[in-house]
Tab-separated table of C-alpha atoms in Angstrom:
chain	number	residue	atom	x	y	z
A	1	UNK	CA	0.000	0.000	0.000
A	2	UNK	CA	1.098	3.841	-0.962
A	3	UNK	CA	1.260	6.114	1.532
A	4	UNK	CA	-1.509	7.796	3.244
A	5	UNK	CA	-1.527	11.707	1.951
A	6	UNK	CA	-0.690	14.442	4.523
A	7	UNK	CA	-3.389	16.903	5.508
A	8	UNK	CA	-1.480	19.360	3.323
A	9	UNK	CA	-1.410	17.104	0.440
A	10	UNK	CA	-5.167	16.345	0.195
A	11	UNK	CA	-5.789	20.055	0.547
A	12	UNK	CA	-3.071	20.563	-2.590
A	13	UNK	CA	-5.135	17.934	-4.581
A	14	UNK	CA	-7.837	19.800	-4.056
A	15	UNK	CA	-6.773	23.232	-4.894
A	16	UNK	CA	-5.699	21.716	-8.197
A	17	UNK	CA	-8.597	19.553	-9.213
A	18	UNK	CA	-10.990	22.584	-8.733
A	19	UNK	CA	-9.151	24.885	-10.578
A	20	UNK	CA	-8.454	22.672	-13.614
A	21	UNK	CA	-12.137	22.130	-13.433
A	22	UNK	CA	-12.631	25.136	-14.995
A	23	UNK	CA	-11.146	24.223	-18.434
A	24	UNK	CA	-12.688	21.055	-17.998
A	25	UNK	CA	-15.947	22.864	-18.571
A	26	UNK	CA	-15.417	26.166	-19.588
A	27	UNK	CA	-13.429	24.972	-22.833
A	28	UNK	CA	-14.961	24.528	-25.989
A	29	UNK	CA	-14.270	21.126	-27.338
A	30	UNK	CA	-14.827	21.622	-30.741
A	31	UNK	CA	-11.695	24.277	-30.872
A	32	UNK	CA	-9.909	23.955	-27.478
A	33	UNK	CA	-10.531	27.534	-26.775
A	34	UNK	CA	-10.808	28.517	-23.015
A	35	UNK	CA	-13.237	30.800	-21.938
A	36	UNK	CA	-11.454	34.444	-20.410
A	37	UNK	CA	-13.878	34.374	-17.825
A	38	UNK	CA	-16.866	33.168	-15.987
A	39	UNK	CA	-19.149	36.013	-17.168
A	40	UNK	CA	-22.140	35.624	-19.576
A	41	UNK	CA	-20.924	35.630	-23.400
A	42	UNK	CA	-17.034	36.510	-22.130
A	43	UNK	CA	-14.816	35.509	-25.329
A	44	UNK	CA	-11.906	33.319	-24.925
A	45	UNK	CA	-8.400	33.924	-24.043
A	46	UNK	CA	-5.551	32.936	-26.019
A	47	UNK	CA	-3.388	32.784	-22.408
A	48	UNK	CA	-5.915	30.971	-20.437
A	49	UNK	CA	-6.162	28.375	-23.646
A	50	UNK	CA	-1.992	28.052	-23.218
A	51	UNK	CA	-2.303	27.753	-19.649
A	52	UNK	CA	-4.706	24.571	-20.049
A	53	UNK	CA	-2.679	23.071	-22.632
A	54	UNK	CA	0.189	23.119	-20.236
A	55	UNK	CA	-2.198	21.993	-17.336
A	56	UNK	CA	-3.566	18.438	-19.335
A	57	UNK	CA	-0.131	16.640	-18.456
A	58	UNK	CA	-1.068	17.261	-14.728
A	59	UNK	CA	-3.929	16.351	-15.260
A	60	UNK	CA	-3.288	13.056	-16.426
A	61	UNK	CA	-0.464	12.978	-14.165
A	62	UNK	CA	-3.149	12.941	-10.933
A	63	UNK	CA	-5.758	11.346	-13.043
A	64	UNK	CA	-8.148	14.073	-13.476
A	65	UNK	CA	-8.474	12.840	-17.138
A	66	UNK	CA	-7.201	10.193	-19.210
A	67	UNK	CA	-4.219	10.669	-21.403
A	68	UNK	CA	-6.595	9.846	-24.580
A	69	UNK	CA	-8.987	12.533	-23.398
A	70	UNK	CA	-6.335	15.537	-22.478
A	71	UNK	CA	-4.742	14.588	-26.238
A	72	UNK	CA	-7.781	14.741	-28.073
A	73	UNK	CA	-8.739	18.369	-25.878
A	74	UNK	CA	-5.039	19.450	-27.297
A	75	UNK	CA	-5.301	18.388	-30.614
A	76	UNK	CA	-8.690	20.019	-31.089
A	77	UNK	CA	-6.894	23.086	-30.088
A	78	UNK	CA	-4.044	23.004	-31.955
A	79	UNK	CA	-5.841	22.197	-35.618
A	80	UNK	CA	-8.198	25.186	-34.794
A	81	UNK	CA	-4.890	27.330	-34.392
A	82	UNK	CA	-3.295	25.649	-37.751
A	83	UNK	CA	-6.464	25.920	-39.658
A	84	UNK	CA	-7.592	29.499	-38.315
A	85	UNK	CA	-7.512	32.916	-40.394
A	86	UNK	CA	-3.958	34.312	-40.166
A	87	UNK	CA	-4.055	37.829	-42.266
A	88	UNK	CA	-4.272	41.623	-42.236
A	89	UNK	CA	-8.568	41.308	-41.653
A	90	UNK	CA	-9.666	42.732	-38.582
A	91	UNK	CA	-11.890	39.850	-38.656
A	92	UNK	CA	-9.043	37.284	-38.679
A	93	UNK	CA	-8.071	34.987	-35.642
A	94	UNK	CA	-4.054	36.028	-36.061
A	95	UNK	CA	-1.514	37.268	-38.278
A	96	UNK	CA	2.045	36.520	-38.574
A	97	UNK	CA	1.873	33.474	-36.675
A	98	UNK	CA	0.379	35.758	-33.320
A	99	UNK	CA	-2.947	35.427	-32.195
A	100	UNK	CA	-5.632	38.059	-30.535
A	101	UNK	CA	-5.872	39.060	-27.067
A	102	UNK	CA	-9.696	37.657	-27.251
A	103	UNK	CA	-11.294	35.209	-29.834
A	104	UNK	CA	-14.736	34.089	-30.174
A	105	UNK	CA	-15.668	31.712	-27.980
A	106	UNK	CA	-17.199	29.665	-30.794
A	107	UNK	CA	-16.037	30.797	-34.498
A	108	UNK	CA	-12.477	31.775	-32.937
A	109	UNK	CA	-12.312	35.312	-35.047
A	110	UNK	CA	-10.881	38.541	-33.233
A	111	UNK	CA	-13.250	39.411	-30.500
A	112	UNK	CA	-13.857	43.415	-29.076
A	113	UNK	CA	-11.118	45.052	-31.783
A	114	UNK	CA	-8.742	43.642	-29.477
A	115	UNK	CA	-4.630	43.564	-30.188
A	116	UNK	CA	-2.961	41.029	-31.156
A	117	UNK	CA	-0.987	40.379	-28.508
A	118	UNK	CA	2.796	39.221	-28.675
A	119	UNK	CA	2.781	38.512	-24.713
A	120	UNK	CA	-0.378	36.819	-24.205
A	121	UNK	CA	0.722	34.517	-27.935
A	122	UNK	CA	3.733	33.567	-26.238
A	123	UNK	CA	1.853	32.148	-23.381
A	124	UNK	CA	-0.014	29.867	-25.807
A	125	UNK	CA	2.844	28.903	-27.225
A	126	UNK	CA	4.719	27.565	-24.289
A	127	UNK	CA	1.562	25.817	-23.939
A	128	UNK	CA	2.226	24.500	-26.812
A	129	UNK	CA	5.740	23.313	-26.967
A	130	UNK	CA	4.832	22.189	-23.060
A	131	UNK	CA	2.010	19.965	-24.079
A	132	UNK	CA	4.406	18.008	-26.987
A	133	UNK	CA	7.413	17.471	-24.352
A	134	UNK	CA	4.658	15.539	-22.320
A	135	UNK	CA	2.814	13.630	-25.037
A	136	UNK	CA	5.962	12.296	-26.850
A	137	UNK	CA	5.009	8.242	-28.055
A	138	UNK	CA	5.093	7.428	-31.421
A	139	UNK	CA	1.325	6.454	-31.478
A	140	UNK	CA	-0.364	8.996	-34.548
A	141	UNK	CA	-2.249	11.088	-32.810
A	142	UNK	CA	0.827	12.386	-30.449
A	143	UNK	CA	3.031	12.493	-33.606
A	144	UNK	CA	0.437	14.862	-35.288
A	145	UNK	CA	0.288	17.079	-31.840
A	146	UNK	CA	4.301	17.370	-31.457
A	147	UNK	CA	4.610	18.170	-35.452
A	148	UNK	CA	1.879	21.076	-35.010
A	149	UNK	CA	3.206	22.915	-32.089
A	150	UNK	CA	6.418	22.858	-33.451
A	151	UNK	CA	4.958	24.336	-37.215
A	152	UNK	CA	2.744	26.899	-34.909
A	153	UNK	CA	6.013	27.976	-33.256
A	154	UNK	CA	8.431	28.252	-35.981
A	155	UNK	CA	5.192	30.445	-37.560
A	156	UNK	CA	5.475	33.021	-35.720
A	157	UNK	CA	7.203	36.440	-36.843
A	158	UNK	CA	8.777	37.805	-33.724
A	159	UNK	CA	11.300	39.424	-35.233
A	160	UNK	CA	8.433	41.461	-36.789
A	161	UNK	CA	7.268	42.772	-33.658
A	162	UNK	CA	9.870	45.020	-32.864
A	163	UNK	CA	7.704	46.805	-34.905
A	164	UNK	CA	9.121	50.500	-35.794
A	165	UNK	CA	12.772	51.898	-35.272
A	166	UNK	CA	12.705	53.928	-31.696
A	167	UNK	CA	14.734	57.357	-31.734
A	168	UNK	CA	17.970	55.519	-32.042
A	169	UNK	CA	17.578	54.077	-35.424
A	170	UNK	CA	16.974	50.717	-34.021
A	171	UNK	CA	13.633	48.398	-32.261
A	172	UNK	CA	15.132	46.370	-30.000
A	173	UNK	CA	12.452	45.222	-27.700
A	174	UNK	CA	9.348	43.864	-28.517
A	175	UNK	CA	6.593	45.839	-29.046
A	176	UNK	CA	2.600	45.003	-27.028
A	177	UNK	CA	0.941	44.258	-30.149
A	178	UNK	CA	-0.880	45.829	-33.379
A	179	UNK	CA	-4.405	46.624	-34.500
A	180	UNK	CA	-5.203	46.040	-38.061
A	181	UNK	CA	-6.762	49.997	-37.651
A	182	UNK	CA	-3.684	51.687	-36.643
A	183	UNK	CA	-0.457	49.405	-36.659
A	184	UNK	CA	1.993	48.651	-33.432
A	185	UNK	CA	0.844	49.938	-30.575
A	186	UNK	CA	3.435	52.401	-28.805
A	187	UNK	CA	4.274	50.479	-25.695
A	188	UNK	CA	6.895	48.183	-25.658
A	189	UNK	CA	8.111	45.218	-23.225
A	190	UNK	CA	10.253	47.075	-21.287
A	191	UNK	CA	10.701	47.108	-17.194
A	192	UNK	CA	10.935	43.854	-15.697
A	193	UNK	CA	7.350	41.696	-15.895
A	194	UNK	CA	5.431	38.686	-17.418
A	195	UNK	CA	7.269	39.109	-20.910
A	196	UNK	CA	10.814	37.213	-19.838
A	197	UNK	CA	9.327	34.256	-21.398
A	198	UNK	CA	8.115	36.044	-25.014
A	199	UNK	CA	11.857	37.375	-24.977
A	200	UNK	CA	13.090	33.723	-24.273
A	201	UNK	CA	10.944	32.445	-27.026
A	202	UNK	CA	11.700	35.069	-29.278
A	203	UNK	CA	15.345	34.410	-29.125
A	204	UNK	CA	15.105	30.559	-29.774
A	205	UNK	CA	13.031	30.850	-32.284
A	206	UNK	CA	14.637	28.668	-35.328
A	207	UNK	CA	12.832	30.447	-37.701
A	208	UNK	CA	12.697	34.650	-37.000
A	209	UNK	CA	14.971	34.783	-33.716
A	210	UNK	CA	15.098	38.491	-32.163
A	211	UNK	CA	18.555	39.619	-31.640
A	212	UNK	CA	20.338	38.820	-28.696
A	213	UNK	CA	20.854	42.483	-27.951
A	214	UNK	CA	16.836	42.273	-27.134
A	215	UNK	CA	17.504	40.873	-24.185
A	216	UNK	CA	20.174	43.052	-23.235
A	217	UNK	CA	17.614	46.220	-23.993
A	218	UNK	CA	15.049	44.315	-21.915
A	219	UNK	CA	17.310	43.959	-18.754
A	220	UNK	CA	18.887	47.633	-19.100
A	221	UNK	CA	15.145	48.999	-18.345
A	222	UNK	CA	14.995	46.886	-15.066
A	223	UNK	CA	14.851	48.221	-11.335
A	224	UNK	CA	16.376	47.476	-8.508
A	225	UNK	CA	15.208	48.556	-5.048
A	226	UNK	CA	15.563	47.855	-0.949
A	227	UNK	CA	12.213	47.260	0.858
A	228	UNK	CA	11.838	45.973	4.409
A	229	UNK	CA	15.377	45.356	4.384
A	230	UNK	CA	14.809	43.333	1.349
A	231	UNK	CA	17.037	43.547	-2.117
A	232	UNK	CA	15.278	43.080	-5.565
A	233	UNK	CA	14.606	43.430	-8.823
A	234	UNK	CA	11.162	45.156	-8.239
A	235	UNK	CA	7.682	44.530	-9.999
A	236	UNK	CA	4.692	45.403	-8.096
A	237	UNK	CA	2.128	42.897	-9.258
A	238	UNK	CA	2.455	39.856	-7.846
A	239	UNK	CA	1.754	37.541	-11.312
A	240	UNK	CA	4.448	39.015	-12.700
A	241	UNK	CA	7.116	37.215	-10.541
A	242	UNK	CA	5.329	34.066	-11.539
A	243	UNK	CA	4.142	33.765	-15.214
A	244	UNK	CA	7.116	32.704	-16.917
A	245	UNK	CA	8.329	31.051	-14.013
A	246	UNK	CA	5.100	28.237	-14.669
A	247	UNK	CA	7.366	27.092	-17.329
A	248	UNK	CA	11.179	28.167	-16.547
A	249	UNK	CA	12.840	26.745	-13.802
A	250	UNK	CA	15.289	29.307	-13.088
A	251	UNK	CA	16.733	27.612	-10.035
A	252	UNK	CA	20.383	28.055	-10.152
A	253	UNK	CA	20.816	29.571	-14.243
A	254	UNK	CA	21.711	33.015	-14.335
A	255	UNK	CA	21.889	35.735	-17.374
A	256	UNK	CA	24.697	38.476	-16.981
A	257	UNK	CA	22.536	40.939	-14.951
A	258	UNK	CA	21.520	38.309	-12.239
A	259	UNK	CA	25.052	37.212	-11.448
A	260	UNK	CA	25.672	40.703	-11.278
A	261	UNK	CA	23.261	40.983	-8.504
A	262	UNK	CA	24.160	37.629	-6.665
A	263	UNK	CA	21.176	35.614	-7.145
A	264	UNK	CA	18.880	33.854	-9.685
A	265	UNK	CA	15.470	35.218	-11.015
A	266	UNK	CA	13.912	32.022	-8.729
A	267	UNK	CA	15.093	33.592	-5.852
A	268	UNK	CA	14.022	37.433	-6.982
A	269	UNK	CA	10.600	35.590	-6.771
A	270	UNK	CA	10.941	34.761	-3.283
A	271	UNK	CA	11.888	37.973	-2.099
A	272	UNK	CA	9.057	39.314	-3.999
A	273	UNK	CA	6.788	36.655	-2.256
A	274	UNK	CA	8.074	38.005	0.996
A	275	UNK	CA	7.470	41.804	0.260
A	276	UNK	CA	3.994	41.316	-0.465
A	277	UNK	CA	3.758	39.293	3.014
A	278	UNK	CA	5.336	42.283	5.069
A	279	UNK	CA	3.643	44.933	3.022
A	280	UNK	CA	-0.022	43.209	4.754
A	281	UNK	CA	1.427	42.456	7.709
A	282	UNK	CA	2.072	46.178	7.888
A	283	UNK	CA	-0.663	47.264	5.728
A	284	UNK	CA	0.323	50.932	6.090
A	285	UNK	CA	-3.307	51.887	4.280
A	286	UNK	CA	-4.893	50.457	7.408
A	287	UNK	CA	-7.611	48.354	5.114
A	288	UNK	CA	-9.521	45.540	7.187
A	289	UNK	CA	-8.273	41.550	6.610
A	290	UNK	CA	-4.592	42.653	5.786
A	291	UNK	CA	-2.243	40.309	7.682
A	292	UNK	CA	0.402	37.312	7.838
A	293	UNK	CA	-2.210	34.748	6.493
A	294	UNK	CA	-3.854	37.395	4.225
A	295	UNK	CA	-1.861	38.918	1.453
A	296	UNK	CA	-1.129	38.836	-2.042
A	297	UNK	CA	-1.633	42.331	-4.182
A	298	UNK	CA	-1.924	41.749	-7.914
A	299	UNK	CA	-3.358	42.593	-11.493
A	300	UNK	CA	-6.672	41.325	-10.787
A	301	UNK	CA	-10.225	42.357	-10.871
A	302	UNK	CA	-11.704	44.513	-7.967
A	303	UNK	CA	-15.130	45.704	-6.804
A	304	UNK	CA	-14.967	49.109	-8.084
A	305	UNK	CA	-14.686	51.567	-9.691
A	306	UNK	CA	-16.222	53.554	-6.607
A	307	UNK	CA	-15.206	55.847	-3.464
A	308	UNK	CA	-16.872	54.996	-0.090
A	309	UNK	CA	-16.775	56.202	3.097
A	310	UNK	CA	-15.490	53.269	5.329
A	311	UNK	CA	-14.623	53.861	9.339
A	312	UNK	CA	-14.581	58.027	8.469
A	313	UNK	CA	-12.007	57.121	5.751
A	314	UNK	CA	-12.460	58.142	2.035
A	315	UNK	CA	-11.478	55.352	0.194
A	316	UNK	CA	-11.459	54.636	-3.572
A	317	UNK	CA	-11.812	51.263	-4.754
A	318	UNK	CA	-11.192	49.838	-8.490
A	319	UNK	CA	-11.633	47.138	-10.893
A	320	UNK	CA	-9.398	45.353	-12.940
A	321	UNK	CA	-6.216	47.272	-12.416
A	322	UNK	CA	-2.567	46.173	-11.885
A	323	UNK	CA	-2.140	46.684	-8.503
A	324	UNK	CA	0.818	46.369	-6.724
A	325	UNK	CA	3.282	46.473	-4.014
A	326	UNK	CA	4.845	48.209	-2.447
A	327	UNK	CA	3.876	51.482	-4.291
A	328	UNK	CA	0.275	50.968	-5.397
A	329	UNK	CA	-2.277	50.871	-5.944
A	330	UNK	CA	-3.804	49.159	-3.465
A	331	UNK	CA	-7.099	49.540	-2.477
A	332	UNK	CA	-7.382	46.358	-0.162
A	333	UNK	CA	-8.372	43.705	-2.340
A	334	UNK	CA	-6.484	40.544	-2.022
A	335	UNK	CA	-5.701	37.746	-4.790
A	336	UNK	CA	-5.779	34.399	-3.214
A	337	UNK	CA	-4.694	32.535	-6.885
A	338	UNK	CA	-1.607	34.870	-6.500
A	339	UNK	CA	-0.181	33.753	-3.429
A	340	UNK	CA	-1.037	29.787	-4.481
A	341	UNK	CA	1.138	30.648	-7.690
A	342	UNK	CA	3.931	31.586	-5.566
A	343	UNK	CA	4.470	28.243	-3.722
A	344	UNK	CA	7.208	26.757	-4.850
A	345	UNK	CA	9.080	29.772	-4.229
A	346	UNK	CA	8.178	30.554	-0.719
A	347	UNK	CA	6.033	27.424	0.614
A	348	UNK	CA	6.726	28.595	4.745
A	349	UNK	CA	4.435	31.251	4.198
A	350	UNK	CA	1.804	30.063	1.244
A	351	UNK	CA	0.818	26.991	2.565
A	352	UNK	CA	-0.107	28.514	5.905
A	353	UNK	CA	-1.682	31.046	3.925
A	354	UNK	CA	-3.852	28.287	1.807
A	355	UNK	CA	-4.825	26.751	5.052
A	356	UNK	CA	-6.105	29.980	6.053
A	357	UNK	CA	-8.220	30.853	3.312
A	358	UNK	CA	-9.858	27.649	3.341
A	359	UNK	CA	-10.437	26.295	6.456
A	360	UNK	CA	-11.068	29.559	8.675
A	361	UNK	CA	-12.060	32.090	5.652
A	362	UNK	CA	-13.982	29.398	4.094
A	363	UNK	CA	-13.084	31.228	0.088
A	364	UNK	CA	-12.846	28.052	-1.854
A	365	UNK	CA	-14.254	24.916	-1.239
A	366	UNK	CA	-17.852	26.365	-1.836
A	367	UNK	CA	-17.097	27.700	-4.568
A	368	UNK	CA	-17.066	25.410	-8.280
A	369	UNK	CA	-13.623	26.059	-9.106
A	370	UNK	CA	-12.112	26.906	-6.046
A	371	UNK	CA	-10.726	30.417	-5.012
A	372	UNK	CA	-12.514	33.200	-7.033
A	373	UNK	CA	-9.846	36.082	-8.499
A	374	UNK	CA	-10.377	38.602	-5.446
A	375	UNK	CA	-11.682	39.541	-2.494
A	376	UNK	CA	-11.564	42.721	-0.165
A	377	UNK	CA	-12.846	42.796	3.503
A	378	UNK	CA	-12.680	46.459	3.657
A	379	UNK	CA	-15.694	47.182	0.734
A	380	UNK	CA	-19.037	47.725	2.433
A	381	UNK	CA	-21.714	45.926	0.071
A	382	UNK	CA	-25.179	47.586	-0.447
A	383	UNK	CA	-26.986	48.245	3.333
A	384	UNK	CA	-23.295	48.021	4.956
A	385	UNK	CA	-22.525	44.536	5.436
A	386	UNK	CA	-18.638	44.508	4.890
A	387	UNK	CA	-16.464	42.723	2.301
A	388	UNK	CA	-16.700	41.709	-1.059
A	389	UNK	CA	-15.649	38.311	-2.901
A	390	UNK	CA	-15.382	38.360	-7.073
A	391	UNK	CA	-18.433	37.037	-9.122
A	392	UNK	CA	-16.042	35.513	-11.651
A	393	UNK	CA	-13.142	32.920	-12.197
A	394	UNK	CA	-10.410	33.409	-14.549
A	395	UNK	CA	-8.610	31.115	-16.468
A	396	UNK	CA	-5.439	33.002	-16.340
A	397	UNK	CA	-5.855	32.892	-12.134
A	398	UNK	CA	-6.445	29.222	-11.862
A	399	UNK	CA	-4.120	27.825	-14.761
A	400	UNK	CA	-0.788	28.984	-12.378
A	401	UNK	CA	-2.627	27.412	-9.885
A	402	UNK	CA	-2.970	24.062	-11.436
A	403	UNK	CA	0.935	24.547	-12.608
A	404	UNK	CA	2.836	25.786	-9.981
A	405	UNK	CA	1.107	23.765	-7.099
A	406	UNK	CA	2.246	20.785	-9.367
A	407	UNK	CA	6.173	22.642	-9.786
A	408	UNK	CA	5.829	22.579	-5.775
A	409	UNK	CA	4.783	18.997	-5.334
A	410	UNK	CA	6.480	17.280	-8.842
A	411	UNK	CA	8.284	19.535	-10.566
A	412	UNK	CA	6.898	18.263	-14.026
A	413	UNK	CA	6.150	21.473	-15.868
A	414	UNK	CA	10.054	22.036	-15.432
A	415	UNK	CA	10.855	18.898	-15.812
A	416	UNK	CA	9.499	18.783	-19.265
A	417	UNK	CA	10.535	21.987	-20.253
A	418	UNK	CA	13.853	21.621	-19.463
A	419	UNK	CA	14.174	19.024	-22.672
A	420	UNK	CA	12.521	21.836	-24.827
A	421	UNK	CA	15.330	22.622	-27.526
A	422	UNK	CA	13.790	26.155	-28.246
A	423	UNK	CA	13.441	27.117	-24.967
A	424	UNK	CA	17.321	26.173	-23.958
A	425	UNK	CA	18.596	27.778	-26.966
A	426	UNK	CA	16.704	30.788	-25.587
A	427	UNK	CA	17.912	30.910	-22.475
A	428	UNK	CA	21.741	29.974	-23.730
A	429	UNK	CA	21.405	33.164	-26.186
A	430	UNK	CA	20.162	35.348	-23.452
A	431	UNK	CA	23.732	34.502	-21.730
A	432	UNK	CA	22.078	32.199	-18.801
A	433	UNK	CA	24.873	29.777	-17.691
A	434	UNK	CA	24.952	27.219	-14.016
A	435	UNK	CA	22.477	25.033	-12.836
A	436	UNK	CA	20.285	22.585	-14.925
A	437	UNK	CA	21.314	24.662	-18.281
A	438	UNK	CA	25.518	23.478	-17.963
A	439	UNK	CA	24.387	19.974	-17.102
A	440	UNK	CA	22.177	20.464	-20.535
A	441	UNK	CA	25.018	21.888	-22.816
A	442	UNK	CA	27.401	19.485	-21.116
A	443	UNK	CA	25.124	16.151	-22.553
A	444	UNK	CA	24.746	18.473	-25.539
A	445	UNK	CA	28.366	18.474	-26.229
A	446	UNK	CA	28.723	14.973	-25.264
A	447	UNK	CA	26.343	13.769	-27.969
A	448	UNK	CA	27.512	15.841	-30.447
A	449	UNK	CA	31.453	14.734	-29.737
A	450	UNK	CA	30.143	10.931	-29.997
A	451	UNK	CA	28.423	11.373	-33.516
């Protein structure tokens, strides 16, 4: 007989199989495309539908599906993708191997004269390339699903979206995206954030690689700062320490600017993690709930926008916004799917956190996919009772959810994408060397000296 599960263990399970629940049943089979949100006649979202493509090897993994069923769910997506509208038509699904923010839920055209997004396409694609590490037999079917990812990557035109020349003659980071309308959009990927992985897939692209000076331009536009007697490269919303960490295990590889600094981006996360912790223990805005087991400031949605009157305090509260710590904006609403995301990098003070959310606050198990994107206890609902929990789930909240509690307890995600060629060859031309990545280049070399 195996052994019994812990407490914590059965609770982990949990927290997973709710949250992939949601693309379980808020996918559409006949094109893989994941809804954005749980709101009536909400389009899809081209990062959500990555996120569950990386999520249907755990899945099978802990035997929430079969491995014929979470195939057949990525194949469906993946033909939709090869077989979709890629061209200048507003009414296309992509162009230049990118996708839009939003698609239609059920034709899979451009939804709300949305961008297309370079960011939010290279979250699908790591979905991608993620899903055909994991299904890798010879059997047809998983043939067919490794051969499209790969033709869907090599597809895309990064180097295109460096879009225009900036004042220097030269475009050497990567632009948001572009609008049929009106062409790239002004703002670029610059300041540290979510986009480390669309450089890092950029650069290994076999196909149209961005220089390796992108990277360099990327990093140069990063900040470093001292909090609470804490050193780190500083982004205020908590997802953004995470994203590309769902797929990159950055334990122990470092690019030129990190060994500058002494440390790896993994542990940049965890100082992050333990900002946001000290920010609510402090919570120098004074807002109700803020505490040691209740943290975790993000880009997330919010039960405004609205000023109230609270305690004699004026106090404006927002909806979806980026907020952050530990310069704002904060308006005391609290992202429990944040704090889950960040548990492999600081588990002493998530799980405790978890534990508290669930068993005393009693914010997920009555609720069908778990933990809902926010809450705040300081909003005073209609005739005063206090606090407010979010109407919706989001399929960008609960696919990190799904992946990193399974980095904490497996480390698969990394595992598999550690054997991604495009991937290492990103990292390796973004100048990260130690760890994992020298053991890689070392077999590398090894194979290539016995041939």
């Amino acid at each position: 007989m195996g052994d019994v599960p812990s407490a914590e263990e059965r609770r982990l399970q949990r927290v997973q199989q709710r949250a992939f629940d949601y693309f379980l049943h808020e996918t559409n089979p006949a094109n893989g495309l994941v809804v954005d949100k749980t709101a009536e006649g909400w389009p899809a979202s081209i990062a959500a539908t990555g996120l569950a493509l990386s999520c249907y090897p755990v899945a099978v993994e802990r035997g929430f599906v079969s491995r014929g069923d979470a195939k057949a769910r990525v194949l469906a997506a993946l033909r939709f993708f090869r077989d979709s509208e890629q061209s200048r038509s507003p009414a296309a699904s992509g162009h230049r191997g990118f996708y839009y923010h939003f698609l239609d839920m059920k034709s899979g055209r451009r939804a709300w004269r949305c961008e297309l997004s370079t960011v939010d396409t290279a979250f699908l694609i790591a979905g991608m390339l993620c899903a055909a590490q994991y299904f890798d037999s010879d059997e047809a079917g998983e043939r067919e699903l490794r051969e499209l990812a790969q033709r869907l990557y090599e597809r895309v035109d990064w180097k295109w979206a460096l879009g225009r020349a900036n004042t220097k003659g030269t475009a050497q980071t990567i632009g948001h995206g572009w609008r049929p309308e009106s062409g790239f959009l002004r703002y670029r990927w610059e300041g540290y954030d979510e986009a480390m992985l669309l450089y890092l897939l950029a650069l290994g692209s076999p196909t149209h690689p961005v220089p390796a000076e992108s990277w360099a331009a990327w990093c140069a536009s990063y900040e470093w700062i001292r909090y609470y007697d804490v050193d780190y490269l500083y982004a205020g919303p908590l997802f953004t320490h995470q994203l590309s960490h769902v797929w990159v295990d950055f334990r122990g590889i470092r690019d030129a600017y990190m060994r500058g600094r002494g440390i790896d981006y993994f542990e940049n996360s965890r100082r992050a993690t333990i900002v946001q912790q000290r920010y609510a223990h402090e919570n120098p805005q004074r807002f109700q709930g803020y505490g040691e087991h209740a943290w975790g400031i993000t880009a997330s949605d919010g039960p405004g926008p609205t000023t109230k009157r609270i305690d004699g305090i004026q106090r404006r509260f927002y909806d979806y916004l980026g907020r952050g710590v530990p310069f704002g904006p904060d308006d005391g609403t609290l992202a429990p799917w944040a704090v889950v995301a960040s548990m492999p990098f600081a588990p002493e003070i998530v799980l405790p956190t978890i534990h508290h959310w669930i068993e005393h606050l009693k914010l997920h198990d009555s609720y069908r996919y778990g933990f809902r994107a926010t809450y705040n206890a300081t909003f005073a609902r209609a005739g005063g009772s206090p606090g407010w929990i979010s109407p919706y789930h989001f399929g960008l909240n609960l696919g990190p959810n799904v992946l990193m509690t399974e980095n904490h307890r497996s480390g698969l995600i990394w595992k598999l994408m550690r054997s991604c060629a495009p991937l290492v060859e990103g990292l390796r031309r973004a100048g990260f060397e130690g760890g994992w990545l020298a053991a890689t280049n070392d077999h590398r070399r090894s194979t290539c000296n016995s041939e």
